[in-house]
PDB file of C-alpha atoms in Angstrom:
ATOM      1  CA  MET A 243      81.355  89.854  94.878  1.00 83.00           C
ATOM      2  CA  ARG A 244      83.975  91.157  92.194  1.00 81.00           C
ATOM      3  CA  GLY A 245      87.219  90.821  92.165  1.00 81.00           C
ATOM      4  CA  SER A 246      89.615  93.454  90.375  1.00 83.00           C
ATOM      5  CA  ASP A 247      91.456  93.914  87.447  1.00 80.00           C
ATOM      6  CA  GLU A 248      94.380  95.833  88.799  1.00 75.00           C
ATOM      7  CA  ARG A 249      97.939  95.018  87.417  1.00 65.00           C
ATOM      8  CA  SER A 250     100.443  94.328  90.247  1.00 60.00           C
ATOM      9  CA  GLY A 251     103.027  93.533  86.494  1.00 54.00           C
ATOM     10  CA  ALA A 252     104.199  90.293  88.509  1.00 51.00           C
ATOM     11  CA  LEU A 253     101.633  88.315  88.050  1.00 53.00           C
ATOM     12  CA  PHE A 254     102.920  84.907  89.220  1.00 53.00           C
ATOM     13  CA  SER A 255     106.813  86.191  90.243  1.00 54.00           C
ATOM     14  CA  TYR A 256     109.000  88.686  91.414  1.00 60.00           C
ATOM     15  CA  VAL A 257     110.387  89.593  87.927  1.00 63.00           C
ATOM     16  CA  ASP A 258     108.166  92.675  86.212  1.00 69.00           C
ATOM     17  CA  LEU A 259     105.998  90.909  83.606  1.00 69.00           C
ATOM     18  CA  GLU A 260     106.432  94.132  81.715  1.00 75.00           C
ATOM     19  CA  ARG A 261     110.134  92.956  81.539  1.00 78.00           C
ATOM     20  CA  ARG A 262     109.539  89.817  79.886  1.00 80.00           C
ATOM     21  CA  VAL A 263     107.749  90.647  76.803  1.00 84.00           C
ATOM     22  CA  PRO A 264     109.703  92.377  74.324  1.00 88.00           C
ATOM     23  CA  GLU A 265     108.953  95.814  72.576  1.00 90.00           C
ATOM     24  CA  GLY A 266     107.099  95.603  69.794  1.00 92.00           C
ATOM     25  CA  HIS A 267     106.520  91.705  70.174  1.00 92.00           C
ATOM     26  CA  PRO A 268     102.704  90.682  69.288  1.00 93.00           C
ATOM     27  CA  LEU A 269     101.710  90.042  72.835  1.00 92.00           C
ATOM     28  CA  ARG A 270     101.126  93.696  73.407  1.00 92.00           C
ATOM     29  CA  ARG A 271      99.107  94.824  70.556  1.00 94.00           C
ATOM     30  CA  ILE A 272      97.436  92.010  71.807  1.00 94.00           C
ATOM     31  CA  ARG A 273      97.380  92.966  74.925  1.00 93.00           C
ATOM     32  CA  GLU A 274      96.593  96.481  74.730  1.00 94.00           C
ATOM     33  CA  ILE A 275      93.072  95.112  72.163  1.00 96.00           C
ATOM     34  CA  ALA A 276      91.966  92.659  74.670  1.00 95.00           C
ATOM     35  CA  ASN A 277      92.505  95.349  77.023  1.00 94.00           C
ATOM     36  CA  ALA A 278      89.839  97.703  75.340  1.00 96.00           C
ATOM     37  CA  ALA A 279      87.492  94.935  74.494  1.00 95.00           C
ATOM     38  CA  LEU A 280      87.140  93.787  78.213  1.00 94.00           C
ATOM     39  CA  SER A 281      87.350  97.360  79.343  1.00 93.00           C
ATOM     40  CA  ASP A 282      84.022  98.256  77.616  1.00 94.00           C
ATOM     41  CA  LEU A 283      82.377  94.015  78.887  1.00 93.00           C
ATOM     42  CA  GLY A 284      83.099  95.340  82.477  1.00 90.00           C
ATOM     43  CA  GLY A 285      79.761  96.502  83.840  1.00 91.00           C
ATOM     44  CA  GLU A 286      78.778  93.112  82.479  1.00 93.00           C
ATOM     45  CA  PHE A 287      80.932  91.741  84.185  1.00 91.00           C
ATOM     46  CA  ALA A 288      79.608  93.167  87.400  1.00 89.00           C
ATOM     47  CA  ALA A 289      76.341  92.896  87.235  1.00 92.00           C
ATOM     48  CA  LEU A 290      77.326  88.500  87.559  1.00 92.00           C
ATOM     49  CA  TYR A 291      78.809  90.220  90.960  1.00 90.00           C
ATOM     50  CA  THR A 292      77.452  90.192  93.326  1.00 89.00           C
ATOM     51  CA  PRO A 293      78.556  92.462  95.887  1.00 89.00           C
ATOM     52  CA  LEU A 294      78.556  90.597  99.233  1.00 91.00           C
ATOM     53  CA  GLY A 295      81.484  86.651  99.386  1.00 90.00           C
ATOM     54  CA  ARG A 296      85.136  86.803  98.905  1.00 91.00           C
ATOM     55  CA  PRO A 297      86.183  88.193  96.288  1.00 89.00           C
ATOM     56  CA  SER A 298      86.796  86.191  92.785  1.00 89.00           C
ATOM     57  CA  ILE A 299      89.755  86.371  90.351  1.00 88.00           C
ATOM     58  CA  ALA A 300      88.335  88.990  88.541  1.00 90.00           C
ATOM     59  CA  PRO A 301      87.598  87.834  85.009  1.00 92.00           C
ATOM     60  CA  GLU A 302      89.466  90.165  82.809  1.00 92.00           C
ATOM     61  CA  LYS A 303      92.443  88.625  84.182  1.00 89.00           C
ATOM     62  CA  LEU A 304      90.907  85.338  83.603  1.00 91.00           C
ATOM     63  CA  LEU A 305      90.394  86.228  79.879  1.00 93.00           C
ATOM     64  CA  ARG A 306      93.800  87.120  79.725  1.00 91.00           C
ATOM     65  CA  ALA A 307      94.963  84.317  80.525  1.00 89.00           C
ATOM     66  CA  LEU A 308      92.542  82.334  78.553  1.00 92.00           C
ATOM     67  CA  LEU A 309      94.648  84.181  75.568  1.00 93.00           C
ATOM     68  CA  LEU A 310      98.161  82.885  76.258  1.00 90.00           C
ATOM     69  CA  GLN A 311      97.248  80.133  76.895  1.00 92.00           C
ATOM     70  CA  ALA A 312      94.775  79.310  73.218  1.00 93.00           C
ATOM     71  CA  PHE A 313      97.895  81.368  72.282  1.00 92.00           C
ATOM     72  CA  TYR A 314     100.964  79.322  73.567  1.00 89.00           C
ATOM     73  CA  THR A 315      99.047  76.020  72.714  1.00 92.00           C
ATOM     74  CA  ILE A 316      99.485  75.585  77.328  1.00 92.00           C
ATOM     75  CA  ARG A 317      97.151  72.906  78.982  1.00 92.00           C
ATOM     76  CA  SER A 318      96.584  73.987  81.824  1.00 91.00           C
ATOM     77  CA  GLU A 319      96.832  76.437  84.338  1.00 86.00           C
ATOM     78  CA  ARG A 320      99.226  74.806  85.679  1.00 89.00           C
ATOM     79  CA  GLN A 321     102.043  74.402  82.518  1.00 90.00           C
ATOM     80  CA  LEU A 322     100.236  77.835  82.690  1.00 85.00           C
ATOM     81  CA  ARG A 323     101.861  79.144  85.944  1.00 82.00           C
ATOM     82  CA  LYS A 324     105.371  78.389  85.085  1.00 84.00           C
ATOM     83  CA  VAL A 325     105.551  79.362  81.301  1.00 80.00           C
ATOM     84  CA  CYS A 326     105.034  82.303  82.681  1.00 75.00           C
ATOM     85  CA  THR A 327     107.903  81.413  85.556  1.00 75.00           C
ATOM     86  CA  SER A 328     110.487  79.949  83.734  1.00 74.00           C
ATOM     87  CA  SER A 329     110.947  82.391  80.301  1.00 65.00           C
ATOM     88  CA  ASP A 330     110.683  85.226  78.223  1.00 63.00           C
ATOM     89  CA  PHE A 331     108.244  86.029  76.569  1.00 64.00           C
ATOM     90  CA  GLY A 332     108.934  85.784  72.381  1.00 60.00           C
ATOM     91  CA  ALA A 333     112.868  86.813  73.902  1.00 54.00           C
TER      92      ALA A 333
END
């Protein structure tokens, strides 16, 4: 079962992620481009999942996380969570 791609603002922390990325930071533009590309792929992602079972993590969320890992040279999901909870991007 495919998980939802709802954006909650607080991924791994109680602080809204929108406040962590400054206005005008390149990540904001990259997110717009990535979201547009991922929304085009939504139908193809949906076709890969069965309607039964537990919901997965949405593939869109996983791909956005991989982009952050690549841009910031983060080697693991554990390190990504640490960076997301302990620092402001670009501040």
